[in-house]
Amino acid sequence: GEDVEQSLFLSVREGDSSVINCTYTDSSSTYLYWYKQEPGAGLQLLTYIFSNMDMKQDQRLTVLLNKKDKHLSLRIADTQTGDSAIYFCAEKEDYSNTGKLIFGQGTTLQVKP
Amino acid sequence: KAGVTQTPRYLIKTRGQQVTLSCSPISGHRSVSWYQQTPGQGLQFLFEYFSETQRNKGNFPGRFSGRQFSNSRSEMNVSTLELGDSALYLCASSRDQTYEQYFGPGTRLTVT
């Protein structure tokens, strides 16, 4: 079945770059997503990438996709304390006409001043 | 443009009771999905509705049900509540089968 794996914790210094990694198993995934969750809040869609792309950049965020290795990463440049949150990687099923997302367990990003 | 809204935001119920949660999608969005988030199991898909029809269902017992109305608003119901149903219930909406899904703030359900 589908599975999405992430490391659980990452700690960086303010101003450094953060790289959050994710691996997935479903080779038929069409879209891969990054969501951010702050304490007590819902999920905020940060960015997504279509499976036929290698890279997508959006301001401080860069998404890299290695489809051969089924590896997705999110790079946050110039990380700020406001970036402290849980980051979820998710994949969208492709083989059915559905918007169902499969989520990883989330990576807690701690940004130290 | 208003985001996804969920009501109520917090709820405390007793084991054995039932509960109904509501979700209003972004205007123009016709697809609504529900997820359960717990510390142990993470984010798990409950079901998805599109144009009042259930399009997909996750691996949850029949105590969990949902529906969607003609204005795309959705409700989910949990009957005979168990302690393990305590969770954050998140609703997401999208235009149709597009790739952008937007989440609401969630309803925090506590079962005592």
PDB file of C-alpha atoms in Angstrom:
ATOM      1  CA  GLY A   1       0.000   0.000   0.000  1.00  0.00           C
ATOM      2  CA  GLU A   2       0.932   3.632  -0.024  1.00  0.00           C
ATOM      3  CA  ASP A   3       3.327   4.908   2.585  1.00  0.00           C
ATOM      4  CA  VAL A   4       4.995   8.246   3.185  1.00  0.00           C
ATOM      5  CA  GLU A   5       7.970   8.538   5.516  1.00  0.00           C
ATOM      6  CA  GLN A   6       9.567  11.584   7.085  1.00  0.00           C
ATOM      7  CA  SER A   7      12.174  12.178   9.729  1.00  0.00           C
ATOM      8  CA  LEU A   8      10.529  13.355  12.931  1.00  0.00           C
ATOM      9  CA  PHE A   9      12.643  16.301  14.025  1.00  0.00           C
ATOM     10  CA  LEU A  10      14.950  18.960  12.630  1.00  0.00           C
ATOM     11  CA  SER A  11      16.647  21.776  14.503  1.00  0.00           C
ATOM     12  CA  VAL A  12      18.339  24.719  12.765  1.00  0.00           C
ATOM     13  CA  ARG A  13      19.639  28.170  13.619  1.00  0.00           C
ATOM     14  CA  GLU A  14      17.800  31.257  12.463  1.00  0.00           C
ATOM     15  CA  GLY A  15      19.157  32.380   9.101  1.00  0.00           C
ATOM     16  CA  ASP A  16      20.318  28.906   8.092  1.00  0.00           C
ATOM     17  CA  SER A  17      18.655  26.778   5.427  1.00  0.00           C
ATOM     18  CA  SER A  18      16.373  23.914   6.467  1.00  0.00           C
ATOM     19  CA  VAL A  19      15.942  20.770   4.422  1.00  0.00           C
ATOM     20  CA  ILE A  20      13.072  18.452   5.246  1.00  0.00           C
ATOM     21  CA  ASN A  21      13.047  15.085   3.536  1.00  0.00           C
ATOM     22  CA  CYS A  22      10.291  12.683   2.579  1.00  0.00           C
ATOM     23  CA  THR A  23      10.094   9.338   0.818  1.00  0.00           C
ATOM     24  CA  TYR A  24       6.997   7.791  -0.700  1.00  0.00           C
ATOM     25  CA  THR A  25       6.167   4.405  -2.141  1.00  0.00           C
ATOM     26  CA  ASP A  26       3.358   4.963  -4.628  1.00  0.00           C
ATOM     27  CA  SER A  27       4.984   5.336  -8.035  1.00  0.00           C
ATOM     28  CA  SER A  28       1.682   6.397  -9.539  1.00  0.00           C
ATOM     29  CA  SER A  29       1.438   9.504  -7.376  1.00  0.00           C
ATOM     30  CA  THR A  30       0.586  12.547  -9.434  1.00  0.00           C
ATOM     31  CA  TYR A  31       1.002  15.388  -6.990  1.00  0.00           C
ATOM     32  CA  LEU A  32       3.185  15.721  -3.943  1.00  0.00           C
ATOM     33  CA  TYR A  33       2.557  18.348  -1.312  1.00  0.00           C
ATOM     34  CA  TRP A  34       4.057  20.166   1.589  1.00  0.00           C
ATOM     35  CA  TYR A  35       1.789  21.413   4.362  1.00  0.00           C
ATOM     36  CA  LYS A  36       2.667  23.382   7.483  1.00  0.00           C
ATOM     37  CA  GLN A  37       0.864  23.049  10.807  1.00  0.00           C
ATOM     38  CA  GLU A  38       1.346  25.500  13.642  1.00  0.00           C
ATOM     39  CA  PRO A  39       0.213  24.668  17.185  1.00  0.00           C
ATOM     40  CA  GLY A  40      -3.556  24.548  17.509  1.00  0.00           C
ATOM     41  CA  ALA A  41      -4.105  25.224  13.824  1.00  0.00           C
ATOM     42  CA  GLY A  42      -5.115  23.368  10.688  1.00  0.00           C
ATOM     43  CA  LEU A  43      -2.861  22.581   7.757  1.00  0.00           C
ATOM     44  CA  GLN A  44      -1.551  25.357   5.558  1.00  0.00           C
ATOM     45  CA  LEU A  45      -0.754  24.422   1.969  1.00  0.00           C
ATOM     46  CA  LEU A  46       2.799  25.610   1.315  1.00  0.00           C
ATOM     47  CA  THR A  47       3.488  24.236  -2.117  1.00  0.00           C
ATOM     48  CA  TYR A  48       3.049  21.206  -4.325  1.00  0.00           C
ATOM     49  CA  ILE A  49       4.813  19.647  -7.262  1.00  0.00           C
ATOM     50  CA  PHE A  50       3.564  17.609 -10.156  1.00  0.00           C
ATOM     51  CA  SER A  51       5.287  14.287 -10.586  1.00  0.00           C
ATOM     52  CA  ASN A  52       6.748  15.154 -13.980  1.00  0.00           C
ATOM     53  CA  MET A  53       8.708  18.054 -12.498  1.00  0.00           C
ATOM     54  CA  ASP A  54      12.111  17.927 -10.835  1.00  0.00           C
ATOM     55  CA  MET A  55      12.069  21.207  -9.004  1.00  0.00           C
ATOM     56  CA  LYS A  56       9.759  24.014  -8.023  1.00  0.00           C
ATOM     57  CA  GLN A  57      10.749  27.268  -6.383  1.00  0.00           C
ATOM     58  CA  ASP A  58       8.424  29.637  -4.594  1.00  0.00           C
ATOM     59  CA  GLN A  59      10.102  32.532  -2.773  1.00  0.00           C
ATOM     60  CA  ARG A  60      12.057  30.969   0.129  1.00  0.00           C
ATOM     61  CA  LEU A  61      10.775  27.478  -0.617  1.00  0.00           C
ATOM     62  CA  THR A  62      12.383  25.009  -3.012  1.00  0.00           C
ATOM     63  CA  VAL A  63      10.930  21.585  -3.652  1.00  0.00           C
ATOM     64  CA  LEU A  64      13.103  18.888  -5.201  1.00  0.00           C
ATOM     65  CA  LEU A  65      11.664  15.651  -6.536  1.00  0.00           C
ATOM     66  CA  ASN A  66      13.677  12.562  -7.385  1.00  0.00           C
ATOM     67  CA  LYS A  67      11.064  10.327  -8.922  1.00  0.00           C
ATOM     68  CA  LYS A  68      13.467   7.433  -9.470  1.00  0.00           C
ATOM     69  CA  ASP A  69      14.244   7.251  -5.751  1.00  0.00           C
ATOM     70  CA  LYS A  70      10.750   8.420  -4.717  1.00  0.00           C
ATOM     71  CA  HIS A  71      12.342  11.161  -2.672  1.00  0.00           C
ATOM     72  CA  LEU A  72      10.920  14.616  -2.050  1.00  0.00           C
ATOM     73  CA  SER A  73      12.559  17.459  -0.171  1.00  0.00           C
ATOM     74  CA  LEU A  74      11.570  20.921   0.992  1.00  0.00           C
ATOM     75  CA  ARG A  75      14.271  23.516   1.413  1.00  0.00           C
ATOM     76  CA  ILE A  76      13.494  26.671   3.366  1.00  0.00           C
ATOM     77  CA  ALA A  77      16.044  29.405   2.787  1.00  0.00           C
ATOM     78  CA  ASP A  78      16.893  31.931   5.497  1.00  0.00           C
ATOM     79  CA  THR A  79      14.831  30.069   8.093  1.00  0.00           C
ATOM     80  CA  GLN A  80      13.040  32.299  10.585  1.00  0.00           C
ATOM     81  CA  THR A  81      11.623  31.594  14.035  1.00  0.00           C
ATOM     82  CA  GLY A  82       8.157  31.915  12.501  1.00  0.00           C
ATOM     83  CA  ASP A  83       8.947  28.841  10.418  1.00  0.00           C
ATOM     84  CA  SER A  84       8.902  26.695  13.566  1.00  0.00           C
ATOM     85  CA  ALA A  85       6.071  24.238  12.988  1.00  0.00           C
ATOM     86  CA  ILE A  86       5.305  20.693  11.887  1.00  0.00           C
ATOM     87  CA  TYR A  87       5.762  20.060   8.176  1.00  0.00           C
ATOM     88  CA  PHE A  88       3.826  17.314   6.448  1.00  0.00           C
ATOM     89  CA  CYS A  89       4.624  15.705   3.153  1.00  0.00           C
ATOM     90  CA  ALA A  90       1.645  14.178   1.320  1.00  0.00           C
ATOM     91  CA  GLU A  91       0.963  12.338  -1.911  1.00  0.00           C
ATOM     92  CA  LYS A  92      -2.197  12.253  -3.946  1.00  0.00           C
ATOM     93  CA  GLU A  93      -3.414   8.933  -5.220  1.00  0.00           C
ATOM     94  CA  ASP A  94      -3.472   8.718  -8.962  1.00  0.00           C
ATOM     95  CA  TYR A  95      -5.273   5.549  -9.859  1.00  0.00           C
ATOM     96  CA  SER A  96      -8.674   6.618  -8.609  1.00  0.00           C
ATOM     97  CA  ASN A  97     -10.761   9.673  -9.254  1.00  0.00           C
ATOM     98  CA  THR A  98     -10.236  11.061  -5.794  1.00  0.00           C
ATOM     99  CA  GLY A  99      -8.520  13.809  -3.914  1.00  0.00           C
ATOM    100  CA  LYS A 100      -7.445  11.487  -1.086  1.00  0.00           C
ATOM    101  CA  LEU A 101      -4.073  12.462   0.361  1.00  0.00           C
ATOM    102  CA  ILE A 102      -1.655  10.131   2.119  1.00  0.00           C
ATOM    103  CA  PHE A 103       0.366  11.993   4.742  1.00  0.00           C
ATOM    104  CA  GLY A 104       3.701  11.379   6.347  1.00  0.00           C
ATOM    105  CA  GLN A 105       3.967  11.544  10.109  1.00  0.00           C
ATOM    106  CA  GLY A 106       5.287  15.099  10.047  1.00  0.00           C
ATOM    107  CA  THR A 107       8.666  16.713  10.738  1.00  0.00           C
ATOM    108  CA  THR A 108       8.897  19.121  13.651  1.00  0.00           C
ATOM    109  CA  LEU A 109      11.122  22.028  12.685  1.00  0.00           C
ATOM    110  CA  GLN A 110      12.683  23.900  15.584  1.00  0.00           C
ATOM    111  CA  VAL A 111      14.336  27.210  14.738  1.00  0.00           C
ATOM    112  CA  LYS A 112      16.729  28.549  17.358  1.00  0.00           C
ATOM    113  CA  PRO A 113      17.375  32.286  17.526  1.00  0.00           C
TER     114      PRO A 113
ATOM    115  CA  LYS B   1     -11.932  35.054  -0.116  1.00  0.00           C
ATOM    116  CA  ALA B   2     -13.039  33.247   3.047  1.00  0.00           C
ATOM    117  CA  GLY B   3     -11.246  30.033   3.892  1.00  0.00           C
ATOM    118  CA  VAL B   4     -12.618  26.696   4.998  1.00  0.00           C
ATOM    119  CA  THR B   5     -14.606  27.033   8.189  1.00  0.00           C
ATOM    120  CA  GLN B   6     -15.352  24.310  10.690  1.00  0.00           C
ATOM    121  CA  THR B   7     -17.771  24.341  13.586  1.00  0.00           C
ATOM    122  CA  PRO B   8     -17.571  23.883  16.425  1.00  0.00           C
ATOM    123  CA  ARG B   9     -13.875  24.412  17.093  1.00  0.00           C
ATOM    124  CA  TYR B  10     -13.916  22.485  20.353  1.00  0.00           C
ATOM    125  CA  LEU B  11     -16.211  19.798  21.632  1.00  0.00           C
ATOM    126  CA  ILE B  12     -16.317  17.616  24.727  1.00  0.00           C
ATOM    127  CA  LYS B  13     -18.512  14.538  24.645  1.00  0.00           C
ATOM    128  CA  THR B  14     -19.072  11.496  26.801  1.00  0.00           C
ATOM    129  CA  ARG B  15     -18.405   7.941  25.672  1.00  0.00           C
ATOM    130  CA  GLY B  16     -21.473   6.480  23.986  1.00  0.00           C
ATOM    131  CA  GLN B  17     -22.821   9.811  22.755  1.00  0.00           C
ATOM    132  CA  GLN B  18     -22.885  10.913  19.151  1.00  0.00           C
ATOM    133  CA  VAL B  19     -21.496  14.052  17.559  1.00  0.00           C
ATOM    134  CA  THR B  20     -21.940  16.036  14.352  1.00  0.00           C
ATOM    135  CA  LEU B  21     -19.208  18.250  12.944  1.00  0.00           C
ATOM    136  CA  SER B  22     -19.715  20.795  10.202  1.00  0.00           C
ATOM    137  CA  CYS B  23     -17.514  22.057   7.402  1.00  0.00           C
ATOM    138  CA  SER B  24     -18.138  24.928   5.004  1.00  0.00           C
ATOM    139  CA  PRO B  25     -15.803  24.845   2.010  1.00  0.00           C
ATOM    140  CA  ILE B  26     -14.306  27.770   0.170  1.00  0.00           C
ATOM    141  CA  SER B  27     -16.858  29.370  -2.127  1.00  0.00           C
ATOM    142  CA  GLY B  28     -16.908  27.563  -5.461  1.00  0.00           C
ATOM    143  CA  HIS B  29     -15.296  24.407  -4.119  1.00  0.00           C
ATOM    144  CA  ARG B  30     -17.349  21.278  -4.595  1.00  0.00           C
ATOM    145  CA  SER B  31     -15.093  18.638  -3.066  1.00  0.00           C
ATOM    146  CA  VAL B  32     -14.821  18.156   0.685  1.00  0.00           C
ATOM    147  CA  SER B  33     -12.573  15.645   2.421  1.00  0.00           C
ATOM    148  CA  TRP B  34     -12.351  14.762   6.100  1.00  0.00           C
ATOM    149  CA  TYR B  35      -9.282  13.649   8.034  1.00  0.00           C
ATOM    150  CA  GLN B  36      -8.678  12.522  11.580  1.00  0.00           C
ATOM    151  CA  GLN B  37      -5.459  13.611  13.263  1.00  0.00           C
ATOM    152  CA  THR B  38      -4.182  11.868  16.397  1.00  0.00           C
ATOM    153  CA  PRO B  39      -0.724  11.779  17.972  1.00  0.00           C
ATOM    154  CA  GLY B  40      -0.509   8.017  17.513  1.00  0.00           C
ATOM    155  CA  GLN B  41      -1.919   7.509  14.023  1.00  0.00           C
ATOM    156  CA  GLY B  42      -1.164  10.864  12.446  1.00  0.00           C
ATOM    157  CA  LEU B  43      -3.398  12.144   9.669  1.00  0.00           C
ATOM    158  CA  GLN B  44      -5.822   9.568   8.345  1.00  0.00           C
ATOM    159  CA  PHE B  45      -8.335   9.973   5.553  1.00  0.00           C
ATOM    160  CA  LEU B  46     -11.966   9.495   6.546  1.00  0.00           C
ATOM    161  CA  PHE B  47     -13.992  10.220   3.418  1.00  0.00           C
ATOM    162  CA  GLU B  48     -14.445  12.529   0.478  1.00  0.00           C
ATOM    163  CA  TYR B  49     -17.580  14.050  -1.000  1.00  0.00           C
ATOM    164  CA  PHE B  50     -18.090  15.626  -4.359  1.00  0.00           C
ATOM    165  CA  SER B  51     -21.416  17.022  -5.562  1.00  0.00           C
ATOM    166  CA  GLU B  52     -23.269  15.348  -2.688  1.00  0.00           C
ATOM    167  CA  THR B  53     -21.821  11.908  -3.470  1.00  0.00           C
ATOM    168  CA  GLN B  54     -19.265  10.027  -1.435  1.00  0.00           C
ATOM    169  CA  ARG B  55     -16.347   9.521  -3.789  1.00  0.00           C
ATOM    170  CA  ASN B  56     -13.965   7.690  -1.495  1.00  0.00           C
ATOM    171  CA  LYS B  57     -13.910   6.263   2.008  1.00  0.00           C
ATOM    172  CA  GLY B  58     -11.068   5.486   4.382  1.00  0.00           C
ATOM    173  CA  ASN B  59     -10.647   2.531   6.666  1.00  0.00           C
ATOM    174  CA  PHE B  60     -12.860   3.610   9.552  1.00  0.00           C
ATOM    175  CA  PRO B  61     -15.761   1.776  11.206  1.00  0.00           C
ATOM    176  CA  GLY B  62     -19.328   2.425  10.185  1.00  0.00           C
ATOM    177  CA  ARG B  63     -19.806   4.648  13.247  1.00  0.00           C
ATOM    178  CA  PHE B  64     -18.185   7.346  11.134  1.00  0.00           C
ATOM    179  CA  SER B  65     -20.439   8.764   8.460  1.00  0.00           C
ATOM    180  CA  GLY B  66     -20.783  11.909   6.461  1.00  0.00           C
ATOM    181  CA  ARG B  67     -22.838  13.757   3.952  1.00  0.00           C
ATOM    182  CA  GLN B  68     -22.692  16.742   1.690  1.00  0.00           C
ATOM    183  CA  PHE B  69     -25.421  19.197   0.935  1.00  0.00           C
ATOM    184  CA  SER B  70     -26.315  20.908  -2.326  1.00  0.00           C
ATOM    185  CA  ASN B  71     -24.412  24.041  -1.238  1.00  0.00           C
ATOM    186  CA  SER B  72     -21.291  21.851  -0.789  1.00  0.00           C
ATOM    187  CA  ARG B  73     -21.311  22.171   2.991  1.00  0.00           C
ATOM    188  CA  SER B  74     -20.494  18.884   4.634  1.00  0.00           C
ATOM    189  CA  GLU B  75     -21.147  17.223   7.943  1.00  0.00           C
ATOM    190  CA  MET B  76     -19.605  14.215   9.549  1.00  0.00           C
ATOM    191  CA  ASN B  77     -21.199  12.200  12.290  1.00  0.00           C
ATOM    192  CA  VAL B  78     -19.671   9.840  14.792  1.00  0.00           C
ATOM    193  CA  SER B  79     -22.061   7.633  16.711  1.00  0.00           C
ATOM    194  CA  THR B  80     -21.420   5.697  19.917  1.00  0.00           C
ATOM    195  CA  LEU B  81     -18.294   7.649  20.727  1.00  0.00           C
ATOM    196  CA  GLU B  82     -15.255   5.867  22.091  1.00  0.00           C
ATOM    197  CA  LEU B  83     -12.313   7.321  23.984  1.00  0.00           C
ATOM    198  CA  GLY B  84     -10.131   6.612  20.956  1.00  0.00           C
ATOM    199  CA  ASP B  85     -12.226   8.990  18.847  1.00  0.00           C
ATOM    200  CA  SER B  86     -10.631  11.927  20.651  1.00  0.00           C
ATOM    201  CA  ALA B  87      -8.802  13.741  17.875  1.00  0.00           C
ATOM    202  CA  LEU B  88      -8.539  16.810  15.718  1.00  0.00           C
ATOM    203  CA  TYR B  89     -10.948  16.445  12.800  1.00  0.00           C
ATOM    204  CA  LEU B  90      -9.871  18.364   9.743  1.00  0.00           C
ATOM    205  CA  CYS B  91     -11.861  19.213   6.687  1.00  0.00           C
ATOM    206  CA  ALA B  92     -10.323  20.139   3.331  1.00  0.00           C
ATOM    207  CA  SER B  93     -11.924  21.575   0.239  1.00  0.00           C
ATOM    208  CA  SER B  94     -10.911  21.745  -3.389  1.00  0.00           C
ATOM    209  CA  ARG B  95     -12.516  22.977  -6.573  1.00  0.00           C
ATOM    210  CA  ASP B  96     -13.114  19.533  -8.031  1.00  0.00           C
ATOM    211  CA  GLN B  97     -10.416  16.964  -8.688  1.00  0.00           C
ATOM    212  CA  THR B  98      -7.759  19.622  -8.732  1.00  0.00           C
ATOM    213  CA  TYR B  99      -4.589  19.380  -6.821  1.00  0.00           C
ATOM    214  CA  GLU B 100      -5.020  22.283  -4.422  1.00  0.00           C
ATOM    215  CA  GLN B 101      -6.674  21.246  -1.202  1.00  0.00           C
ATOM    216  CA  TYR B 102      -7.191  23.783   1.541  1.00  0.00           C
ATOM    217  CA  PHE B 103      -7.747  22.817   5.130  1.00  0.00           C
ATOM    218  CA  GLY B 104      -9.896  24.350   7.807  1.00  0.00           C
ATOM    219  CA  PRO B 105      -8.730  24.969  11.396  1.00  0.00           C
ATOM    220  CA  GLY B 106     -10.223  21.703  12.607  1.00  0.00           C
ATOM    221  CA  THR B 107     -12.589  20.612  15.355  1.00  0.00           C
ATOM    222  CA  ARG B 108     -10.930  19.335  18.499  1.00  0.00           C
ATOM    223  CA  LEU B 109     -13.087  16.511  19.872  1.00  0.00           C
ATOM    224  CA  THR B 110     -12.461  15.189  23.358  1.00  0.00           C
ATOM    225  CA  VAL B 111     -14.312  12.075  24.491  1.00  0.00           C
ATOM    226  CA  THR B 112     -14.399  11.457  28.237  1.00  0.00           C
TER     227      THR B 112
END
